[in-house]
Amino acid sequence: MAFPGVVSSPGERSRHRGCPLRPRVATKKLISRRHENVIHDGRGDSRYTTLFSLHQRNAMRRKVQCNAEIRKPHPWGTPPWSIDFRPIPRALPDFVDFAIVGGGFSGLSAAAWLRRFAPEKSVLVLESASLGDGASGRTGGMALAETAAGDLPGLGDVLAGYKKILRALHVDARLTLPGVWELGRSVQATKDSDPVRKHSLISWNDSGELRVARIVPGGTVDPGRVMVGLASAAEDAGAQIVEHAEVRAMDFSNPPRLCVRHNFRGRIQEKEIRAGQVLLATNAFSLEMSGMRAAAVPKLTFALATAPLSAAQLRAIGLGSRRPFYTIDLPYLWGRLLESNAVIFGAGLVPPYLGAPSRFPLGDRSIKNAPRDLRYYDVRRGQSADRLRWLESRVRHLHPALESVRITHHWGGPILLTEKMRPVFRRHPRSEQVIVLAGYNGHGVALSVYLGKWAAEALLARRALPSWG
Ligand SMILES: Cc1cc2nc3c(=O)[nH]c(=O)nc-3n(C[C@H](O)[C@H](O)[C@H](O)COP(=O)(O)OP(=O)(O)OC[C@H]3O[C@@H](n4cnc5c(N)ncnc54)[C@H](O)[C@@H]3O)c2cc1C
């Protein structure tokens, strides 16, 4: 029997069985009644800490962490940082004031700020996989100014806001802002009066000579530390974070109802949760549910990390200043250094972009060719493996000092491309109680955290949504 008003997450309709949004469906008991009685209302952890000592809390966290470490290798590969945070296991509540779908930078930032602004409200973050399995745990970690579409009306200073948020939430992100090099292939060297261009420290071979065109504001963070810092800030402020809890369908009634499938150590619980308001921060997934299926294109993009380079190698390739970089012409290439002196390089998309370079890649052809779910891809096989081989070959040809460099990590991650490269930040067309925040076009490290705070303010009616969202 179809349930009126229910929208499923992508690819889930066919697998959709026993959803508690349907009337009178029994659910398996996940956590003992005694435990559930203590914590089921999800309203902060003040009662919780009186009943569970810090010692017990840490022991639970270590146990879950230990289980997480014996996971299978991820089909998208592994980035060179880890997310050493597992939320405290707690039973799913029946009702919350705010449900946040998606445990990436956007969702975690919103959760932390909601609880800081309104400690009396209950906040629940539902993450379908492990924290960091989306873009935020797989990102390159370049903190960039503005949006992929440049500055937008009323946006404010993203980098200054990002810095302030990290400080306020005590996130040890290892943020450095030395500026970012924009590299180009047609940069005039000899006649140029601009010293940055004239004396470019970069001279790489990649479909022409790549040189520095200019320096723009920005820098880098350690994405693993940002994830851990935001998740800790949200949980310490009293938000409940639940991993392996997929919102499989949503009923856009008032209040909205979420059909959640929670996998806790192999035991499945299906539960309906009512929420006063919902933030959909699901990025490249669940596009049906967020209403973005027709207006955005999900892609997988790729990166690799070299073994640590010597100081002489870094100087030879022109990265002695440790500035991150990206190209302003095609083929695209971006990169940055790690603290260990390893270098990350990134490029490539699957499904590949088939249209003209200057046009937004939406159209019958790209939609038809795109698989419905990026999880279909495996970086060890097919198009993804081809893209990574292509990236590695480009890196080895950039400079003689990189020719025989050892590659230690290969991985991919999701990005969401939107029309005019603008982030989507608006009320859901089907419900005033639901806000959608996604679509940073590969430019979301600083922006997602910044707009996550704005989303918290909008949910609490402290601030209007932007005109461009
Ligand atoms: C390889 C790579 C390199 C990048 N490099 C940079 C860079 O250098 N600089 C930059 O600015 N940006 C970069 N980006 C982009 C940036 O990482 C993202 O814009 C940002 O992390 C998005 O955060 P998010 O929280 O919106 O999305 P995500 O981190 O993807 O989080 C969304 C979460 O929602 C969960 N979810 C989805 N559907 C459901 C559901 N139905 N129920 C429950 N949970 C659900 C997903 O599992 C996921 O964890 C890069 C991205 C990639 C992939």
Coordinates of C-alpha atoms and ligand atoms in Angstrom, one line a residue:
M1 CA 0.0 0.0 0.0
A2 CA 1.4 3.4 -1.0
F3 CA 1.7 5.9 1.8
P4 CA 0.5 9.4 0.6
G5 CA 3.2 12.1 0.6
V6 CA 6.1 9.8 1.1
V7 CA 9.3 10.4 -1.0
S8 CA 12.0 7.8 -0.9
S9 CA 15.7 8.3 -1.0
P10 CA 17.2 7.4 -4.5
G11 CA 17.4 3.7 -5.4
E12 CA 15.5 2.8 -2.3
R13 CA 12.0 2.4 -3.7
S14 CA 12.5 -1.2 -5.0
R15 CA 14.2 -2.2 -1.7
H16 CA 11.6 -0.5 0.4
R17 CA 10.0 -3.0 2.7
G18 CA 8.4 -2.8 6.2
C19 CA 8.8 1.0 6.5
P20 CA 7.3 2.2 9.8
L21 CA 5.7 5.1 7.9
R22 CA 3.2 2.5 6.9
P23 CA 0.7 1.9 9.7
R24 CA 1.1 -0.9 12.3
V25 CA 4.5 -2.3 11.4
A26 CA 6.4 -4.0 14.2
T27 CA 10.0 -2.9 14.9
K28 CA 12.8 -4.9 16.4
K29 CA 14.0 -3.8 19.8
L30 CA 17.5 -2.4 19.4
I31 CA 18.6 -1.4 22.9
S32 CA 17.3 -2.7 26.2
R33 CA 14.2 -1.2 27.7
R34 CA 16.2 0.0 30.7
H35 CA 18.7 1.9 28.5
E36 CA 15.8 3.3 26.3
N37 CA 14.0 4.6 29.4
V38 CA 17.0 6.6 30.4
I39 CA 17.8 8.3 27.1
H40 CA 14.9 7.9 24.6
D41 CA 13.7 11.5 24.6
G42 CA 17.0 12.8 23.0
R43 CA 16.9 16.1 24.9
G44 CA 20.5 16.6 25.6
D45 CA 22.8 14.6 27.8
S46 CA 22.4 16.1 31.3
R47 CA 20.4 13.2 32.6
Y48 CA 22.5 10.9 30.7
T49 CA 25.8 11.9 32.3
T50 CA 24.3 11.5 35.7
L51 CA 23.6 7.9 34.9
F52 CA 26.6 7.0 32.8
S53 CA 29.9 8.0 34.1
L54 CA 32.5 9.5 31.8
H55 CA 34.4 6.2 32.1
Q56 CA 31.5 4.1 30.9
R57 CA 30.9 6.6 28.1
N58 CA 34.5 6.4 26.9
A59 CA 34.5 2.6 27.2
M60 CA 31.4 2.5 24.9
R61 CA 33.0 4.8 22.4
R62 CA 36.2 2.7 22.4
K63 CA 34.3 -0.5 21.8
V64 CA 32.3 0.9 18.9
Q65 CA 35.6 2.4 17.5
C66 CA 37.2 -1.0 17.7
N67 CA 34.4 -2.6 15.7
A68 CA 34.7 0.2 13.1
E69 CA 38.4 -0.5 12.6
I70 CA 37.8 -4.0 11.2
R71 CA 35.5 -2.8 8.4
K72 CA 36.0 -3.9 4.8
P73 CA 38.0 -1.6 2.5
H74 CA 35.7 1.1 1.1
P75 CA 34.9 0.8 -2.6
W76 CA 35.8 4.5 -2.9
G77 CA 39.3 3.9 -1.4
T78 CA 40.8 5.5 1.7
P79 CA 42.0 9.1 2.2
P80 CA 45.2 9.8 4.2
W81 CA 43.3 10.9 7.4
S82 CA 41.0 9.1 9.8
I83 CA 37.9 10.1 11.6
D84 CA 38.6 9.0 15.2
F85 CA 35.1 9.6 16.5
R86 CA 32.2 7.3 17.0
P87 CA 29.0 8.7 18.6
I88 CA 27.7 7.4 21.8
P89 CA 25.2 4.6 21.0
R90 CA 21.7 5.8 22.1
A91 CA 18.2 4.6 21.1
L92 CA 16.4 6.5 18.4
P93 CA 13.8 8.9 19.7
D94 CA 10.1 9.1 18.6
F95 CA 10.1 12.8 18.3
V96 CA 12.8 15.5 18.0
D97 CA 12.6 19.3 17.6
F98 CA 15.2 19.2 14.8
A99 CA 16.2 16.3 12.6
I100 CA 19.3 16.7 10.5
V101 CA 19.7 14.2 7.7
G102 CA 23.4 13.9 6.7
G103 CA 26.4 13.8 9.0
G104 CA 28.9 15.7 6.9
F105 CA 30.3 19.2 7.6
S106 CA 26.9 20.9 6.8
G107 CA 24.8 18.7 9.1
L108 CA 27.3 18.6 12.0
S109 CA 27.9 22.4 11.9
A110 CA 24.1 22.9 11.9
A111 CA 23.6 20.5 14.8
A112 CA 26.3 22.1 17.0
W113 CA 24.9 25.6 16.4
L114 CA 21.3 24.5 17.0
R115 CA 22.2 23.2 20.4
R116 CA 24.3 26.2 21.2
F117 CA 21.6 28.7 20.2
A118 CA 18.7 26.6 21.7
P119 CA 20.0 24.2 24.4
E120 CA 16.4 23.3 25.4
K121 CA 15.6 21.9 21.9
S122 CA 16.4 18.3 20.9
V123 CA 18.6 17.7 17.9
L124 CA 19.1 14.4 16.1
V125 CA 21.7 13.8 13.3
L126 CA 21.0 10.8 11.1
E127 CA 23.9 9.6 9.0
S128 CA 23.2 6.7 6.6
A129 CA 26.8 5.4 6.7
S130 CA 29.7 6.3 9.0
L131 CA 30.6 9.9 9.7
G132 CA 32.9 11.1 6.9
D133 CA 31.7 8.5 4.3
G134 CA 30.4 11.4 2.2
A135 CA 32.4 14.2 0.7
S136 CA 33.5 15.7 4.1
G137 CA 35.7 12.7 5.0
R138 CA 37.1 12.4 1.5
T139 CA 37.7 16.0 0.6
G140 CA 40.9 17.7 -0.3
G141 CA 40.5 20.1 2.6
M142 CA 41.3 23.4 0.7
A143 CA 39.5 26.2 2.6
L144 CA 38.3 28.5 -0.2
A145 CA 36.6 31.9 -0.1
E146 CA 33.1 32.6 -1.4
T147 CA 31.2 30.0 -3.4
A148 CA 32.0 28.1 -6.7
A149 CA 29.9 30.8 -8.3
G150 CA 31.9 33.6 -6.6
D151 CA 30.4 36.0 -4.2
L152 CA 26.6 36.1 -3.7
P153 CA 24.3 38.7 -2.3
G154 CA 24.4 38.8 1.5
L155 CA 26.9 35.9 1.7
G156 CA 29.4 37.7 3.9
D157 CA 33.0 36.7 4.4
V158 CA 33.1 32.9 4.3
L159 CA 36.7 32.4 5.3
A160 CA 36.5 34.9 8.2
G161 CA 33.2 33.2 9.3
Y162 CA 34.8 29.7 9.0
K163 CA 37.7 30.7 11.2
K164 CA 35.4 32.2 13.8
I165 CA 33.2 29.1 13.8
L166 CA 36.2 26.7 14.2
R167 CA 37.4 28.8 17.1
A168 CA 34.0 29.1 18.8
L169 CA 33.5 25.3 18.6
H170 CA 37.1 24.5 19.7
V171 CA 37.8 22.6 16.5
D172 CA 41.5 21.9 16.1
A173 CA 41.4 22.0 12.3
R174 CA 45.0 22.9 11.6
L175 CA 43.7 25.8 9.6
T176 CA 46.4 27.7 7.7
L177 CA 45.5 30.5 5.3
P178 CA 48.6 31.4 3.3
G179 CA 46.6 32.0 0.1
V180 CA 45.9 29.6 -2.8
W181 CA 47.6 29.7 -6.2
E182 CA 45.5 29.8 -9.3
L183 CA 47.5 28.1 -12.0
G184 CA 47.0 28.6 -15.8
R185 CA 48.4 27.3 -19.0
S186 CA 48.4 30.5 -21.0
V187 CA 50.1 32.7 -18.4
Q188 CA 52.5 35.1 -20.0
A189 CA 55.9 34.8 -18.2
T190 CA 58.4 37.1 -19.9
K191 CA 56.5 40.3 -20.5
D192 CA 54.4 40.3 -17.4
S193 CA 54.9 43.0 -14.8
D194 CA 53.0 41.1 -12.0
P195 CA 55.9 39.5 -10.0
V196 CA 53.7 36.5 -9.0
R197 CA 53.2 35.6 -12.7
K198 CA 56.6 36.7 -13.9
H199 CA 58.5 34.7 -11.2
S200 CA 56.1 31.8 -11.0
L201 CA 57.6 29.2 -8.7
I202 CA 55.5 26.6 -10.5
S203 CA 56.5 25.4 -14.0
W204 CA 54.8 22.1 -14.6
N205 CA 54.1 20.1 -17.7
D206 CA 50.4 19.3 -18.0
S207 CA 48.8 19.8 -21.4
G208 CA 51.1 22.9 -21.8
E209 CA 53.1 24.7 -19.2
L210 CA 51.3 25.3 -15.9
R211 CA 52.3 28.5 -14.1
V212 CA 51.0 30.7 -11.3
A213 CA 48.4 33.2 -12.5
R214 CA 47.6 34.8 -9.1
I215 CA 47.1 34.2 -5.4
V216 CA 43.6 34.2 -4.0
P217 CA 42.5 34.0 -0.3
G218 CA 42.4 30.5 1.2
G219 CA 44.4 27.7 2.7
T220 CA 44.0 24.2 4.1
V221 CA 42.6 22.2 7.0
D222 CA 42.9 18.6 8.1
P223 CA 39.4 17.3 7.2
G224 CA 39.6 14.4 9.6
R225 CA 40.2 16.8 12.5
V226 CA 37.3 19.1 11.3
M227 CA 34.9 16.1 11.2
V228 CA 36.0 15.0 14.7
G229 CA 35.9 18.5 16.0
L230 CA 32.4 19.3 14.7
A231 CA 31.0 15.9 15.7
S232 CA 32.4 16.4 19.3
A233 CA 31.1 19.9 19.4
A234 CA 27.6 18.8 18.4
E235 CA 27.6 15.8 20.8
D236 CA 29.1 17.7 23.7
A237 CA 26.4 20.4 23.2
G238 CA 23.8 17.7 23.5
A239 CA 22.9 16.7 19.9
Q240 CA 22.4 13.0 19.3
I241 CA 24.3 11.6 16.4
V242 CA 23.4 8.2 14.9
E243 CA 25.5 6.5 12.3
H244 CA 24.1 3.8 9.9
A245 CA 20.7 5.4 10.2
E246 CA 19.4 6.0 6.7
V247 CA 16.3 8.1 6.2
R248 CA 14.7 6.0 3.5
A249 CA 11.5 8.0 3.0
M250 CA 9.9 11.2 4.3
D251 CA 6.3 12.2 4.7
F252 CA 6.0 15.9 4.2
S253 CA 3.2 16.3 6.7
N254 CA 3.2 18.7 9.6
P255 CA 5.2 17.7 11.6
P256 CA 7.3 15.9 9.0
R257 CA 7.8 12.1 9.5
L258 CA 11.0 10.3 8.7
C259 CA 11.2 6.6 8.0
V260 CA 14.6 5.6 9.4
R261 CA 16.4 2.3 8.9
H262 CA 19.1 1.9 11.6
N263 CA 21.7 -0.8 11.3
F264 CA 23.3 -1.3 14.7
R265 CA 26.0 -4.0 14.6
G266 CA 24.1 -6.0 12.1
R267 CA 20.7 -5.7 13.8
I268 CA 18.1 -3.7 11.9
Q269 CA 15.6 -1.4 13.4
E270 CA 13.0 0.5 11.3
K271 CA 11.4 3.4 13.0
E272 CA 9.3 6.4 12.3
I273 CA 10.5 9.7 13.8
R274 CA 8.5 12.9 13.9
A275 CA 10.4 16.1 13.8
G276 CA 9.4 19.7 14.4
Q277 CA 11.7 20.7 11.5
V278 CA 14.2 19.0 9.2
L279 CA 17.4 20.0 7.6
L280 CA 18.3 17.9 4.6
A281 CA 22.1 18.1 4.3
T282 CA 22.5 15.0 2.1
N283 CA 24.8 16.5 -0.6
A284 CA 25.1 14.2 -3.6
F285 CA 22.6 11.6 -2.3
S286 CA 18.9 11.3 -1.7
L287 CA 18.2 13.7 -4.5
E288 CA 14.6 12.5 -4.9
M289 CA 13.9 13.3 -1.2
S290 CA 15.6 16.7 -1.3
G291 CA 13.7 17.6 -4.5
M292 CA 17.0 18.1 -6.4
R293 CA 16.9 15.2 -8.8
A294 CA 16.1 17.4 -11.9
A295 CA 18.3 20.3 -10.9
A296 CA 21.6 18.8 -9.8
V297 CA 24.1 16.2 -11.1
P298 CA 26.0 14.0 -8.6
K299 CA 29.5 12.9 -9.6
L300 CA 32.4 11.0 -8.1
T301 CA 35.7 12.9 -8.2
F302 CA 39.2 11.6 -7.4
A303 CA 42.4 12.2 -5.5
L304 CA 45.7 10.6 -4.7
A305 CA 48.4 11.2 -2.1
T306 CA 52.2 10.8 -2.6
A307 CA 54.6 9.5 0.0
P308 CA 56.2 12.4 1.9
L309 CA 58.6 14.4 -0.3
S310 CA 62.0 15.7 0.8
A311 CA 62.5 19.5 1.3
A312 CA 64.7 19.4 -1.9
Q313 CA 61.9 17.7 -3.9
L314 CA 59.3 20.3 -2.6
R315 CA 61.6 23.2 -3.6
A316 CA 62.2 21.6 -7.0
I317 CA 58.5 21.3 -7.8
G318 CA 57.9 24.8 -6.5
L319 CA 55.8 23.9 -3.4
G320 CA 58.3 25.1 -0.8
S321 CA 55.8 27.8 0.2
R322 CA 53.2 25.0 1.0
R323 CA 50.5 26.9 -0.8
P324 CA 47.6 24.8 -2.2
F325 CA 46.7 25.3 -5.8
Y326 CA 44.0 24.7 -8.5
T327 CA 44.0 25.3 -12.2
I328 CA 41.7 27.9 -13.8
D329 CA 41.7 26.1 -17.1
L330 CA 41.1 22.5 -18.3
P331 CA 42.2 19.8 -17.7
Y332 CA 41.5 20.6 -14.0
L333 CA 44.0 19.8 -11.3
W334 CA 44.1 20.8 -7.7
G335 CA 46.5 19.9 -4.9
R336 CA 47.9 20.6 -1.4
L337 CA 50.6 19.5 1.0
L338 CA 50.0 17.5 4.2
E339 CA 51.9 18.1 7.4
S340 CA 54.0 15.1 6.5
N341 CA 55.2 16.7 3.3
A342 CA 53.1 14.3 1.2
V343 CA 51.3 16.0 -1.6
I344 CA 47.6 15.4 -2.6
F345 CA 46.6 15.9 -6.2
G346 CA 43.0 15.7 -7.5
A347 CA 41.1 15.7 -10.7
G348 CA 38.5 13.8 -12.8
L349 CA 34.8 13.0 -12.7
V350 CA 32.6 10.0 -13.2
P351 CA 30.2 9.8 -14.8
P352 CA 32.4 11.8 -17.2
Y353 CA 31.1 15.2 -18.3
L354 CA 30.0 14.8 -21.9
G355 CA 28.8 18.3 -22.8
A356 CA 30.6 21.5 -23.9
P357 CA 33.0 22.8 -21.3
S358 CA 31.3 26.1 -20.8
R359 CA 27.8 24.8 -20.3
F360 CA 26.3 23.4 -17.1
P361 CA 26.4 19.6 -17.5
L362 CA 22.7 19.0 -17.2
G363 CA 20.8 17.6 -20.1
D364 CA 19.1 14.5 -21.3
R365 CA 22.3 12.8 -22.2
S366 CA 24.2 13.2 -18.9
I367 CA 21.1 12.4 -16.8
K368 CA 20.4 9.3 -18.9
N369 CA 24.0 8.1 -18.6
A370 CA 24.4 8.7 -14.9
P371 CA 23.8 5.8 -12.6
R372 CA 21.2 6.5 -10.0
D373 CA 23.7 5.9 -7.1
L374 CA 27.3 6.9 -6.9
R375 CA 27.9 4.0 -4.6
Y376 CA 27.8 1.8 -7.8
Y377 CA 31.4 2.9 -8.5
D378 CA 34.6 1.2 -7.2
V379 CA 37.9 3.0 -7.5
R380 CA 39.6 -0.3 -8.2
R381 CA 37.5 -1.0 -11.3
G382 CA 36.1 0.5 -14.6
Q383 CA 35.8 4.2 -15.2
S384 CA 36.9 5.2 -11.7
A385 CA 40.2 3.2 -12.0
D386 CA 40.8 4.7 -15.4
R387 CA 40.4 8.2 -14.0
L388 CA 42.8 7.5 -11.2
R389 CA 45.4 6.0 -13.6
W390 CA 45.0 9.1 -15.8
L391 CA 45.5 11.4 -12.7
E392 CA 48.6 9.4 -11.6
S393 CA 50.1 9.6 -15.0
R394 CA 49.6 13.4 -15.1
V395 CA 51.2 13.7 -11.7
R396 CA 54.3 11.7 -12.8
H397 CA 54.7 13.9 -15.9
L398 CA 54.3 17.3 -14.1
H399 CA 58.0 17.5 -13.1
P400 CA 61.0 15.1 -13.2
A401 CA 61.1 15.2 -9.4
L402 CA 57.7 13.4 -9.4
E403 CA 58.5 10.8 -12.0
S404 CA 59.0 7.9 -9.7
V405 CA 57.3 9.2 -6.6
R406 CA 55.5 6.5 -4.5
I407 CA 51.7 6.9 -4.4
T408 CA 50.3 5.8 -1.0
H409 CA 46.5 6.6 -1.3
H410 CA 44.0 6.6 -4.1
W411 CA 40.4 7.6 -3.3
G412 CA 37.2 9.2 -4.6
G413 CA 34.3 11.1 -3.2
P414 CA 31.0 12.6 -4.2
I415 CA 30.3 16.1 -5.3
L416 CA 27.0 17.7 -6.4
L417 CA 27.0 20.1 -9.4
T418 CA 24.2 22.6 -9.6
E419 CA 22.9 25.1 -12.0
K420 CA 25.1 28.2 -12.2
M421 CA 27.3 26.5 -9.6
R422 CA 25.3 28.0 -6.8
P423 CA 24.7 26.2 -3.5
V424 CA 21.1 25.1 -2.9
F425 CA 19.9 26.6 0.4
R426 CA 16.1 26.9 0.6
R427 CA 12.9 25.6 1.9
H428 CA 11.7 22.3 0.4
P429 CA 9.0 22.9 -2.2
R430 CA 6.8 20.4 -0.4
S431 CA 7.2 21.6 3.2
E432 CA 7.8 24.8 5.1
Q433 CA 9.3 22.7 7.9
V434 CA 12.1 21.3 5.8
I435 CA 15.2 23.2 4.6
V436 CA 17.6 21.8 2.0
L437 CA 21.3 22.7 2.1
A438 CA 23.7 21.1 -0.5
G439 CA 25.4 21.5 -3.9
Y440 CA 28.7 23.3 -3.2
N441 CA 30.2 22.1 -6.6
G442 CA 33.4 20.9 -5.0
H443 CA 33.8 24.2 -3.1
G444 CA 32.3 23.3 0.2
V445 CA 35.0 22.9 2.9
A446 CA 34.6 26.3 4.4
L447 CA 31.2 27.1 2.9
S448 CA 29.4 24.0 4.3
V449 CA 30.4 24.8 7.9
Y450 CA 29.6 28.5 7.4
L451 CA 26.2 27.8 5.8
G452 CA 25.5 25.0 8.4
K453 CA 25.5 27.7 11.1
W454 CA 23.3 29.9 8.9
A455 CA 20.9 26.9 8.5
A456 CA 20.7 26.6 12.3
E457 CA 19.8 30.3 12.5
A458 CA 17.2 29.9 9.8
L459 CA 15.6 26.9 11.5
L460 CA 15.3 28.9 14.7
A461 CA 13.8 31.8 12.8
R462 CA 16.7 34.1 13.8
R463 CA 17.8 34.7 10.2
A464 CA 16.2 34.6 6.8
L465 CA 17.3 32.2 4.1
P466 CA 19.4 33.8 1.3
S467 CA 17.7 35.2 -1.9
W468 CA 20.0 33.1 -4.1
G469 CA 19.4 29.6 -2.5
Ligands
LIG1 C1 37.7 14.3 -3.5 C2 37.0 15.6 -3.1 C3 37.8 16.7 -2.9 C4 37.3 17.9 -2.5 N1 38.1 19.0 -2.3 C5 37.6 20.2 -1.9 C6 38.4 21.2 -1.5 O1 39.7 21.1 -1.6 N2 37.9 22.4 -1.2 C7 36.5 22.6 -1.1 O2 36.1 23.7 -0.7 N3 35.7 21.5 -1.3 C8 36.2 20.3 -1.7 N4 35.3 19.3 -1.9 C9 33.9 19.5 -1.6 C10 33.6 19.4 -0.1 O3 34.3 18.3 0.4 C11 32.1 19.2 0.1 O4 31.4 20.3 -0.6 C12 31.6 19.2 1.5 O5 32.4 18.2 2.2 C13 30.1 18.9 1.5 O6 29.7 18.6 2.9 P1 28.3 18.1 3.1 O7 28.1 17.9 4.6 O8 27.3 19.0 2.5 O9 28.1 16.7 2.4 P2 28.7 15.3 2.8 O10 30.0 15.3 3.5 O11 28.7 14.5 1.5 O12 27.6 14.7 3.8 C14 26.3 14.3 3.3 C15 26.0 13.1 4.2 O13 24.6 12.8 4.0 C16 24.5 11.4 4.2 N5 23.2 11.0 3.6 C17 22.8 11.1 2.3 N6 21.5 10.7 2.2 C18 21.1 10.2 3.5 C19 19.9 9.7 4.0 N7 18.9 9.5 3.2 N8 19.9 9.4 5.3 C20 20.9 9.6 6.1 N9 22.1 10.1 5.7 C21 22.2 10.5 4.4 C22 25.7 10.8 3.4 O14 26.1 9.5 3.8 C23 26.8 11.8 3.7 O15 27.6 11.4 4.8 C24 35.9 18.0 -2.3 C25 35.0 16.9 -2.5 C26 35.6 15.7 -2.8 C27 34.7 14.5 -3.0

